[in-house]
Amino acid sequence: MMVSIKDVAKLSGVSVTTVSRVMNNRGYIGKETRIKVEDAMKQLDYQPNQIARSLLKNQSYVIGVIVPDLAHPLFSELIHWIESYASEKNYKLLLCNSLQDKEKELNYISMLRQNRVDGIIMCSHTLDVDAYRNVGMPVVSFDRILSPTIPYVAGDNYKGGEIATQHLIDKGCKKILHISGPLEYELLANRRNDAFQLGCIKNGVEWNFIEGAHVKATFEDNWNFIEKEIASRLGEYDGVFCSNDIMAYTLYHYSTKHNINIPEDLKIVGYDYHSFTRMLHVPKLTTIKQPIDAMGQMLCSSLINQIENKDVAASGNTILDVTLVDGETT
Amino acid sequence: MMVSIKDVAKLSGVSVTTVSRVMNNRGYIGKETRIKVEDAMKQLDYQPNQIARSLLKNQSYVIGVIVPDLAHPLFSELIHWIESYASEKNYKLLLCNSLQDKEKELNYISMLRQNRVDGIIMCSHTLDVDAYRNVGMPVVSFDRILSPTIPYVAGDNYKGGEIATQHLIDKGCKKILHISGPLEYELLANRRNDAFQLGCIKNGVEWNFIEGAHVKATFEDNWNFIEKEIASRLGEYDGVFCSNDIMAYTLYHYSTKHNINIPEDLKIVGYDYHSFTRMLHVPKLTTIKQPIDAMGQMLCSSLINQIENKDVAASGNTILDVTLVDGETT
């Protein structure tokens, strides 16, 4: 059983109030008494009850994090960096995995409120914007604009789309396909598509795009998607800009299997450069690197800033730079 | 700001005690009063304070999970399943990433105690056994024997080593190398090595092993390890049993680059079959599949069983079956 403050009082032969005073450095305590109490705490390995303290202080030092899929390399890496920064600042993470299910996401928000977390980092986006506006505590959002009072952190999606497109054009592509993410939630990631279209138009290059590439997609899901939606017209294109690396990896192998040489016949650019991509030896993907470490840190510090300064406006939004990783697929 | 029980009392025109009675279904409450209070709770979107409740009930419904590296595919997948099962049972996860740092791990244990989590799932193992024995709350361990009173959950490491070795022998290997994990912590994973050695001896096959393959190893780490520790003698072997898939993947590409044909000249078996391996198209690794979903579920249910029945002995240890995935590297 857990050692309580009563046990400490008993062993040191003083009252519970005195032990509490020693712990909180409050009121006058003689040196001898202090030493007796501290010895008893040590001997009993007493751990102060943070739950009781957080109730008194009205702050729990717990941050809720909701992600769409914890086993996805982008989100496991993001959580890794969020945890690392939060722990430096003495905050703890309550982790929620929405599995992109609306009801689960709603239940998690309600659970986090009931558990009085100090704030929420929202990386899952299956609900309408209104559901997040009324949470009643600090929120920071990943890659989505929720409201003027909810700051967001995102990679520079527009620039990502721009440099991916320009890279393909510089490499001589004349007709480019973009496989985007799902467009329904108005995520900031959709700006990659805007930049792609404008880049192609400005350069007089033929283009087309197709909506696909879901967060939870496996290699097989992507393979079937390519087979069903793209295969019959794949030969028309000499460049493809994929909105994530797993799609780019799948397309590389699909093409190779169908005697389309990469990069001679078809050039491929991916997006993310997460642990999966970095671990890959063949192919070394050409891709857009998202600064996942800085994203995790900014999500955390933006939220803590709101929590501690009670000042949402001061937090502002954060757009982080992205860069091209020049690999073997272009 | 958070709506409090006082706001509900005020809006419904009753006392705080009455609201509390309605919430907890305690004492006599007239139907009209109940409806008034429930309407007020709904209108104000009142969320009961679970922290106050957990203090009263002495149960927080929070489980602490300590992992060595959250961005590693094995652990991100394990957490994914732990979270999924915990959430079904109305438990929440406090996530700790030890980064295999002794001090961080100790601090996390102390933090989890102070936050009165109901129990700890221990997947990081950098401390001596004693540190876990005195935690004073339910603990379940992943892949390591800590004490007779701390149940563990593990894959059948001995069988994994056995079928990997037998598979290489059946495929005609005459001299086999095993690249094990780090042996210092007496992890259950070391039994793979025992089974490997005995399997080779029984079959009169030459063998050798080398300690390597750390959890945090990247492709580059593994490549450098192979170059430095194995390369000069790699030609002597016709089979290698690697203790994780990332090492097996690296060895495949290292060998291919050095004109060693896989599987003709050298056969490779990996271990884990986590999301990274499943996503791979080239090569399809021959490997030992750990039941990561069942591991996550059993870690969670074994801990909840201890928490709710206060009966450690009844929980027992869990050894889960592993199977061979027959790929292209043998």
XYZ file of C-alpha atoms in Angstrom:
660
model
C 0.000 0.000 0.000
C 0.954 3.615 -0.515
C 2.506 5.341 2.494
C 0.309 8.236 3.630
C 1.038 11.497 5.370
C -0.436 9.935 8.524
C 2.267 7.255 8.523
C 4.922 9.946 8.288
C 3.320 11.852 11.196
C 3.167 8.708 13.304
C 6.771 7.671 12.734
C 8.135 11.143 13.389
C 5.887 11.682 16.409
C 4.347 14.954 15.177
C 0.931 15.989 13.860
C -0.224 15.677 10.223
C -0.382 19.478 10.085
C 3.279 19.699 11.026
C 4.265 17.202 8.306
C 2.246 19.213 5.811
C 4.020 22.400 6.935
C 7.421 20.795 6.426
C 6.442 19.596 2.956
C 5.090 22.936 1.869
C 7.661 25.054 3.704
C 4.905 26.950 5.455
C 4.840 28.407 9.020
C 7.543 28.128 11.669
C 9.139 24.682 12.054
C 12.048 23.982 14.420
C 15.168 22.517 12.836
C 14.946 19.350 14.919
C 11.330 18.720 13.921
C 12.123 19.289 10.248
C 14.940 16.730 10.349
C 12.726 14.189 12.162
C 9.970 14.556 9.554
C 12.373 14.433 6.599
C 14.021 11.306 8.010
C 10.625 9.638 8.400
C 9.662 10.555 4.821
C 12.899 9.060 3.553
C 12.632 5.951 5.691
C 9.062 5.269 4.572
C 9.807 6.289 0.956
C 6.875 8.686 1.172
C 5.658 10.166 -2.126
C 3.537 13.330 -1.805
C 0.114 12.969 -3.390
C 0.191 15.059 -6.547
C -3.484 14.483 -7.181
C -4.402 16.194 -3.905
C -1.952 18.983 -4.709
C -3.311 19.490 -8.209
C -6.808 19.739 -6.790
C -5.661 22.475 -4.415
C -3.625 24.324 -7.027
C -6.175 23.831 -9.761
C -3.392 22.707 -12.071
C -2.614 19.081 -12.894
C 0.561 19.456 -14.988
C -0.991 16.908 -17.321
C -1.379 17.536 -21.053
C -3.792 15.502 -23.149
C -2.612 14.458 -26.615
C -5.055 13.074 -29.178
C -3.557 11.448 -32.293
C -5.259 9.593 -35.140
C -2.932 6.584 -35.123
C -0.178 6.031 -32.634
C 1.456 3.250 -34.638
C 1.960 5.564 -37.647
C 5.618 6.635 -37.876
C 4.766 10.350 -38.192
C 2.674 10.396 -35.034
C 4.834 8.077 -32.939
C 7.766 10.353 -33.711
C 5.726 13.477 -32.977
C 4.631 12.042 -29.593
C 8.238 11.128 -28.896
C 9.272 14.783 -29.205
C 6.195 16.144 -27.416
C 6.928 13.819 -24.479
C 10.564 14.790 -24.433
C 9.812 18.507 -24.251
C 6.882 18.132 -21.830
C 8.989 16.113 -19.425
C 11.671 18.827 -19.411
C 8.967 21.258 -18.324
C 7.602 18.825 -15.719
C 4.408 18.123 -17.616
C 3.055 14.626 -18.164
C 1.183 13.234 -21.162
C -2.204 11.547 -21.183
C -2.295 9.761 -24.504
C -5.402 9.215 -26.624
C -5.584 7.313 -29.871
C -8.698 8.345 -31.797
C -8.279 5.804 -34.624
C -10.004 8.500 -36.684
C -13.324 7.610 -35.111
C -15.581 10.609 -34.438
C -17.187 9.122 -31.365
C -13.890 8.045 -29.811
C -12.510 11.528 -30.377
C -15.509 13.171 -28.699
C -15.309 10.795 -25.748
C -11.626 11.537 -25.337
C -12.192 15.270 -25.248
C -14.832 14.804 -22.577
C -12.591 12.406 -20.611
C -9.695 14.881 -20.723
C -11.961 17.652 -19.440
C -13.220 15.465 -16.599
C -9.646 14.654 -15.667
C -8.817 18.353 -15.563
C -5.827 18.190 -17.862
C -4.278 21.636 -18.234
C -4.656 21.603 -22.013
C -4.964 19.489 -25.156
C -2.683 18.952 -28.160
C -5.059 18.036 -30.933
C -3.489 16.020 -33.776
C -6.627 14.143 -34.796
C -9.155 15.953 -36.931
C -12.309 14.019 -37.584
C -14.733 16.434 -35.909
C -16.236 19.662 -37.098
C -14.484 22.805 -35.965
C -17.202 23.667 -33.409
C -16.422 20.616 -31.296
C -12.978 22.025 -30.507
C -14.015 25.627 -29.929
C -16.030 24.832 -26.830
C -13.508 22.713 -25.001
C -13.078 25.400 -22.332
C -9.340 24.954 -21.819
C -6.132 25.686 -23.740
C -5.898 23.783 -27.020
C -3.236 23.743 -29.707
C -3.865 22.139 -33.060
C -1.548 20.278 -35.405
C -1.881 21.128 -39.095
C -5.421 22.494 -38.925
C -7.012 25.915 -38.411
C -9.745 25.482 -35.808
C -10.514 29.027 -34.706
C -8.752 32.368 -34.221
C -8.429 31.562 -30.507
C -6.829 28.145 -31.024
C -3.197 28.402 -32.143
C -1.889 25.860 -34.614
C 1.518 24.407 -35.408
C 2.212 23.176 -38.913
C 4.974 22.607 -41.382
C 5.007 25.074 -44.252
C 2.682 22.996 -46.391
C 2.496 25.575 -49.172
C 6.265 25.722 -49.483
C 6.412 21.921 -49.334
C 4.065 21.653 -52.293
C 5.952 24.377 -54.105
C 9.453 22.921 -53.819
C 8.248 19.389 -54.563
C 6.554 20.611 -57.750
C 9.437 22.849 -58.781
C 11.894 20.009 -58.237
C 9.929 17.732 -60.577
C 9.729 20.512 -63.193
C 13.455 21.245 -62.868
C 14.123 17.561 -63.464
C 12.256 17.859 -66.765
C 8.770 16.551 -65.951
C 6.095 17.605 -68.461
C 2.974 16.005 -66.976
C 2.692 15.616 -63.228
C 0.205 13.842 -60.982
C -0.370 14.801 -57.354
C -1.748 12.169 -54.975
C -3.096 14.331 -52.149
C -4.364 13.464 -48.691
C -8.102 13.429 -47.960
C -9.424 16.922 -48.613
C -12.631 16.843 -46.564
C -11.392 18.439 -43.302
C -9.770 21.533 -44.757
C -6.425 20.598 -43.266
C -3.466 22.880 -43.815
C -1.886 19.979 -45.712
C -4.289 20.791 -48.539
C -2.134 23.822 -49.332
C 0.378 21.426 -50.838
C -2.215 20.811 -53.502
C -2.780 24.548 -54.071
C 0.951 25.152 -54.466
C 1.197 22.146 -56.787
C -1.539 23.390 -59.108
C -0.231 26.936 -59.257
C 3.351 25.724 -59.797
C 2.294 23.596 -62.748
C 0.132 26.327 -64.277
C 2.877 28.968 -63.983
C 5.385 26.657 -65.635
C 3.004 25.551 -68.369
C 3.212 21.941 -67.256
C 0.271 19.529 -67.580
C -1.081 18.285 -64.278
C -3.764 16.300 -62.543
C -4.517 15.340 -58.973
C -6.310 12.548 -57.193
C -7.481 12.384 -53.593
C -6.135 9.428 -51.657
C -3.487 8.475 -49.138
C -5.271 8.109 -45.835
C -3.315 8.275 -42.549
C -3.965 4.649 -41.713
C -3.051 3.334 -45.168
C -0.753 0.299 -45.231
C 1.444 -0.754 -48.132
C -1.339 -3.073 -49.310
C -4.003 -0.332 -49.052
C -1.827 1.954 -51.152
C -1.025 -0.804 -53.659
C -4.743 -1.498 -54.155
C -5.452 2.222 -54.471
C -2.787 2.609 -57.162
C -4.038 -0.469 -58.995
C -7.645 0.690 -58.967
C -7.384 4.465 -59.353
C -4.103 5.259 -61.092
C -2.615 2.246 -62.886
C -4.496 2.618 -66.178
C -3.214 6.186 -66.641
C 0.132 5.940 -64.869
C 1.973 5.757 -68.223
C 0.739 9.262 -69.110
C 2.763 10.891 -66.328
C 6.490 11.473 -65.958
C 6.305 12.772 -62.397
C 4.236 12.086 -59.265
C 4.133 14.171 -56.083
C 2.809 12.003 -53.235
C 1.479 13.527 -50.021
C 3.238 10.960 -47.851
C 6.297 8.733 -48.011
C 4.462 5.453 -47.607
C 2.499 6.199 -50.782
C 5.729 7.216 -52.538
C 7.411 3.987 -51.428
C 4.470 1.902 -52.628
C 4.361 3.720 -55.967
C 8.098 3.120 -56.437
C 7.638 -0.638 -56.065
C 4.433 -0.721 -58.086
C 6.149 1.082 -60.950
C 9.303 -1.044 -60.785
C 7.194 -4.186 -60.905
C 5.413 -2.892 -64.010
C 8.655 -2.097 -65.830
C 8.455 1.620 -65.305
C 12.006 2.714 -64.483
C 12.452 5.105 -61.567
C 13.645 7.835 -62.037
C 14.180 7.524 -65.846
C 10.531 6.985 -66.874
C 8.851 8.355 -63.777
C 10.084 10.673 -61.031
C 8.587 10.420 -57.535
C 8.626 12.903 -54.645
C 7.238 11.940 -51.212
C 6.445 13.872 -48.016
C 7.368 13.535 -44.304
C 10.825 11.923 -44.010
C 9.839 10.150 -40.791
C 11.589 7.157 -39.211
C 10.263 4.716 -41.821
C 11.742 6.742 -44.664
C 15.026 7.362 -42.893
C 15.367 3.628 -42.223
C 14.826 2.780 -45.921
C 17.903 1.832 -47.895
C 16.258 1.104 -51.229
C 15.072 3.434 -52.526
C 16.436 6.539 -50.894
C 13.276 8.574 -51.477
C 13.322 12.111 -52.774
C 10.967 13.739 -50.327
C 9.977 16.819 -48.335
C 11.349 16.726 -44.811
C 8.963 17.863 -42.089
C 10.740 19.111 -38.940
C 8.992 16.594 -36.675
C 11.195 17.373 -33.655
C 10.520 21.118 -33.867
C 6.816 20.445 -34.451
C 6.609 18.401 -31.260
C 8.473 21.040 -29.305
C 6.366 23.929 -30.633
C 3.074 22.099 -30.012
C 4.169 21.594 -26.436
C 5.604 25.048 -25.793
C 2.666 26.816 -27.452
C 0.272 24.926 -25.174
C 2.330 25.475 -22.008
C 2.540 29.149 -22.903
C -1.259 29.317 -22.993
C -1.554 27.353 -19.754
C 0.923 29.425 -17.785
C 0.259 32.878 -19.177
C -3.471 32.419 -19.644
C -2.890 34.388 -22.816
C -4.052 32.721 -25.982
C -3.456 35.578 -28.367
C 0.211 35.841 -27.380
C 0.837 32.266 -28.453
C 0.188 32.838 -32.132
C 0.452 30.242 -34.859
C 3.668 28.523 -35.843
C 4.681 27.607 -39.371
C 7.880 25.595 -39.533
C 10.190 25.390 -42.496
C 10.384 22.272 -44.672
C 13.228 21.209 -46.950
C 13.812 18.956 -49.937
C 15.719 15.715 -49.358
C 17.289 14.851 -52.692
C 17.131 11.057 -53.075
C 17.236 8.498 -55.891
C 13.640 8.674 -57.070
C 13.984 11.896 -59.110
C -13.125 28.541 -17.374
C -14.352 25.167 -16.242
C -17.938 25.008 -15.078
C -18.094 23.950 -11.405
C -20.666 22.106 -9.344
C -21.568 25.500 -7.780
C -22.620 26.838 -11.181
C -24.892 23.833 -11.651
C -26.410 24.343 -8.194
C -27.007 28.023 -8.891
C -28.668 27.513 -12.267
C -30.920 24.722 -11.011
C -31.748 26.571 -7.777
C -30.735 23.750 -5.434
C -27.811 23.188 -3.033
C -24.401 21.783 -3.984
C -25.177 18.743 -1.835
C -28.290 18.041 -3.888
C -26.345 18.267 -7.157
C -23.750 15.883 -5.726
C -26.534 13.479 -4.708
C -27.968 13.505 -8.219
C -24.545 12.858 -9.730
C -23.754 9.994 -7.392
C -27.274 8.596 -7.238
C -27.237 8.815 -3.471
C -30.101 9.591 -1.051
C -33.675 10.501 -1.957
C -34.109 12.972 -4.808
C -37.480 13.990 -6.203
C -37.994 13.412 -9.910
C -38.539 17.112 -10.597
C -35.301 18.084 -8.822
C -33.353 15.437 -10.694
C -34.602 16.724 -14.056
C -33.813 20.336 -13.089
C -30.263 19.416 -12.102
C -29.677 17.251 -15.160
C -30.936 20.012 -17.431
C -28.585 22.494 -15.793
C -25.614 20.109 -16.185
C -26.437 19.694 -19.851
C -27.000 23.390 -20.455
C -23.700 24.325 -18.808
C -21.853 21.369 -20.364
C -20.736 20.435 -16.845
C -17.955 17.822 -16.618
C -17.624 16.126 -13.219
C -14.150 16.513 -11.706
C -12.548 13.084 -11.979
C -9.529 14.207 -9.999
C -11.689 14.938 -6.955
C -13.485 11.643 -7.475
C -10.275 9.659 -7.772
C -9.029 11.229 -4.545
C -12.205 10.116 -2.770
C -12.223 6.645 -4.288
C -8.462 6.192 -4.015
C -8.405 5.023 -7.621
C -7.348 7.188 -10.557
C -8.094 4.859 -13.497
C -4.750 5.974 -14.867
C -2.049 3.496 -15.913
C 1.570 4.549 -16.283
C 3.482 3.108 -19.238
C 7.263 3.410 -19.450
C 8.883 2.521 -22.784
C 12.516 2.821 -23.904
C 11.789 4.546 -27.205
C 8.389 5.637 -28.349
C 9.444 6.225 -31.940
C 10.586 2.594 -32.328
C 8.024 0.637 -34.370
C 7.807 -2.214 -31.834
C 6.967 0.106 -28.942
C 4.720 2.501 -30.829
C 2.693 -0.506 -31.942
C 2.668 -1.983 -28.438
C 1.431 1.343 -26.975
C -1.196 1.482 -29.705
C -2.664 -1.830 -28.497
C -2.254 -1.054 -24.801
C -4.153 2.204 -25.318
C -6.858 0.485 -27.290
C -7.502 -2.110 -24.600
C -7.144 0.338 -21.695
C -9.661 2.701 -23.246
C -12.193 -0.142 -23.575
C -11.824 -0.711 -19.843
C -12.074 3.038 -19.098
C -8.445 3.383 -18.099
C -6.209 6.179 -19.350
C -2.493 6.094 -20.157
C 0.221 8.326 -18.753
C 3.086 7.876 -21.168
C 6.767 7.949 -20.232
C 9.678 7.655 -22.636
C 12.794 6.622 -20.718
C 15.173 6.883 -23.698
C 17.035 4.093 -21.881
C 18.358 6.578 -19.361
C 18.574 5.222 -15.792
C 17.891 8.556 -14.157
C 14.915 9.374 -16.385
C 13.449 5.964 -15.647
C 13.817 6.430 -11.872
C 12.266 9.893 -12.039
C 9.336 8.554 -14.025
C 8.632 5.833 -11.475
C 8.641 8.411 -8.712
C 6.448 10.797 -10.743
C 3.932 8.012 -11.441
C 3.780 7.172 -7.733
C 3.229 10.803 -6.813
C 0.447 11.008 -9.349
C -1.186 7.954 -7.829
C -1.523 5.979 -11.029
C -3.222 2.657 -10.342
C -0.323 0.653 -11.756
C 2.640 0.628 -14.124
C 3.370 -1.249 -17.348
C 7.143 -1.464 -17.439
C 8.621 -1.890 -20.924
C 11.942 -0.161 -20.235
C 14.589 -2.090 -18.394
C 17.662 -0.094 -17.566
C 17.455 -0.374 -13.766
C 18.391 -3.170 -11.426
C 15.572 -5.461 -10.388
C 15.357 -3.959 -6.870
C 14.195 -0.601 -8.191
C 10.977 -2.191 -9.477
C 10.272 -4.399 -6.460
C 9.665 -1.504 -4.109
C 7.300 0.511 -6.262
C 4.421 -0.205 -3.880
C 1.711 -0.583 -6.515
C 0.733 -3.108 -9.190
C 3.393 -3.522 -11.884
C 3.518 -5.717 -14.954
C 6.711 -6.181 -16.906
C 7.312 -6.678 -20.612
C 9.872 -9.329 -21.537
C 11.736 -9.345 -18.205
C 11.491 -11.311 -14.945
C 11.609 -8.755 -12.127
C 10.378 -10.701 -9.103
C 7.951 -13.511 -8.240
C 5.374 -10.880 -7.280
C 5.612 -8.940 -10.551
C 3.916 -10.736 -13.431
C 5.470 -10.497 -16.875
C 4.165 -10.736 -20.416
C 6.483 -11.924 -23.158
C 6.529 -13.641 -26.498
C 7.835 -17.183 -26.391
C 11.436 -16.150 -26.885
C 12.783 -19.664 -26.535
C 10.472 -20.970 -29.227
C 11.305 -17.973 -31.405
C 15.013 -18.800 -31.218
C 14.266 -22.445 -31.805
C 12.143 -22.099 -34.946
C 14.436 -19.443 -36.421
C 17.440 -21.720 -35.965
C 15.646 -24.837 -37.160
C 14.406 -22.977 -40.238
C 17.980 -21.990 -41.194
C 19.166 -25.580 -40.647
C 16.259 -26.986 -42.684
C 17.248 -24.618 -45.484
C 20.713 -26.204 -45.492
C 22.807 -23.782 -43.411
C 26.046 -25.303 -42.048
C 27.519 -22.368 -40.136
C 25.197 -19.885 -38.498
C 25.760 -16.536 -36.766
C 23.352 -15.087 -34.222
C 23.316 -11.323 -33.684
C 21.646 -11.044 -30.282
C 20.318 -8.078 -28.353
C 22.290 -6.619 -25.449
C 22.676 -9.366 -22.850
C 23.379 -7.273 -19.746
C 19.854 -7.014 -18.259
C 18.951 -10.704 -18.292
C 15.944 -10.029 -20.493
C 13.738 -12.932 -21.525
C 14.817 -12.162 -25.097
C 18.157 -13.742 -24.211
C 16.459 -17.136 -24.354
C 16.484 -16.786 -28.122
C 20.234 -17.108 -27.840
C 19.992 -20.189 -25.599
C 17.630 -21.911 -28.023
C 19.892 -20.929 -30.920
C 22.988 -22.456 -29.343
C 21.253 -25.676 -28.321
C 19.600 -26.017 -31.727
C 22.945 -25.722 -33.506
C 24.682 -28.143 -31.139
C 21.931 -30.758 -31.438
C 22.062 -30.575 -35.218
C 25.848 -30.602 -35.381
C 25.916 -27.208 -37.076
C 28.737 -24.725 -36.529
C 27.703 -21.526 -34.823
C 28.807 -18.275 -33.300
C 27.086 -15.302 -31.740
C 27.786 -11.636 -31.272
C 26.089 -9.159 -28.948
C 24.666 -6.143 -30.704
C 21.408 -4.711 -31.980
C 20.393 -2.076 -29.477
C 16.769 -0.860 -29.294
C 17.612 2.618 -30.500
C 19.767 1.451 -33.413
C 19.119 3.142 -36.756
C 19.972 1.750 -40.161
C 23.281 3.639 -40.033
C 24.112 2.364 -36.528
C 23.513 -1.183 -37.689
C 25.484 -0.666 -40.907
C 28.483 0.604 -38.914
C 28.161 -2.290 -36.463
C 28.161 -4.820 -39.302
C 31.115 -3.122 -40.987
C 33.159 -3.033 -37.799
C 32.219 -6.257 -36.034
C 31.055 -8.747 -38.641
C 32.144 -7.814 -42.181
C 35.577 -9.441 -42.098
C 34.093 -12.826 -41.195
C 30.699 -12.567 -42.889
C 31.847 -14.823 -45.750
C 32.338 -17.715 -43.310
C 28.604 -17.963 -42.575
C 25.727 -19.218 -44.691
C 22.989 -18.172 -42.235
C 22.367 -15.294 -39.799
C 19.650 -15.105 -37.158
C 19.134 -11.439 -36.191
C 17.359 -10.468 -32.977
C 15.384 -7.717 -34.695
C 14.078 -6.896 -38.146
C 15.908 -3.621 -38.534
C 19.226 -5.442 -38.154
C 18.027 -8.117 -40.607
C 17.021 -5.421 -43.113
C 20.380 -3.678 -42.762
C 22.275 -6.956 -43.139
C 20.290 -7.763 -46.298
C 21.362 -4.498 -47.933
C 24.916 -4.700 -46.617
C 25.293 -8.192 -48.085
C 23.672 -7.286 -51.407
C 26.018 -4.334 -51.757
C 29.002 -6.623 -51.156
C 27.900 -9.141 -53.777
C 26.654 -11.694 -51.295
C 23.430 -13.044 -52.803
C 20.439 -13.392 -50.498
C 19.236 -16.101 -49.977
C 21.610 -18.155 -52.220
C 24.894 -17.342 -50.444
C 23.486 -16.194 -47.122
C 20.116 -16.781 -45.454
C 18.740 -14.214 -43.010
C 16.014 -14.524 -40.363
C 14.800 -11.476 -38.425
C 12.582 -10.949 -35.383
C 9.477 -8.850 -34.571
C 7.400 -8.370 -37.759
C 6.297 -4.899 -36.628
C 4.867 -2.145 -38.830
C 8.231 -1.340 -40.431
C 8.676 -4.933 -41.597
C 5.106 -5.309 -42.749
C 5.443 -2.126 -44.792
C 8.594 -3.382 -46.540
C 8.188 -4.591 -50.084
C 11.826 -5.457 -50.820
C 12.860 -7.687 -49.258
C 9.973 -9.576 -47.749
C 11.905 -10.631 -44.652
C 11.815 -14.133 -43.273
C 11.217 -13.382 -39.613
C 9.654 -14.399 -36.313
C 6.317 -12.709 -35.762
C 5.688 -11.398 -32.265
C 1.962 -11.089 -31.412
C 2.232 -7.371 -30.596
C -1.544 -6.883 -30.373
C -1.978 -9.745 -27.884
C 1.077 -8.540 -25.935
C -0.457 -5.095 -25.520
C -3.787 -6.553 -24.492
C -2.259 -8.976 -21.974
C -0.006 -6.314 -20.423
C -3.085 -4.214 -19.885
C -5.420 -6.945 -18.663
C -2.813 -8.439 -16.354
C -2.297 -5.044 -14.746
C -6.013 -4.257 -14.464
C -6.532 -7.682 -12.940
C -3.994 -6.842 -10.222
C -5.541 -3.408 -9.690
C -9.107 -4.591 -9.402
C -8.647 -7.899 -7.599
C -5.721 -6.800 -5.441
C -4.462 -10.285 -6.149
C -1.014 -10.438 -7.668
C -0.533 -14.184 -7.543
C -3.705 -14.817 -9.536
C -2.406 -12.799 -12.442
C 0.466 -15.114 -13.301
C 2.880 -14.681 -16.167
C 1.906 -14.776 -19.803
C 3.956 -16.324 -22.586
C 2.499 -15.705 -26.024
C 3.087 -17.838 -29.081
C 5.337 -16.694 -31.916
C 5.333 -17.912 -35.508
C 7.634 -18.004 -38.508
C 6.866 -15.666 -41.402
C 8.388 -17.285 -44.465
C 9.793 -14.511 -46.651
C 12.377 -14.121 -49.409
C 15.551 -13.951 -47.312
C 15.855 -17.722 -46.662
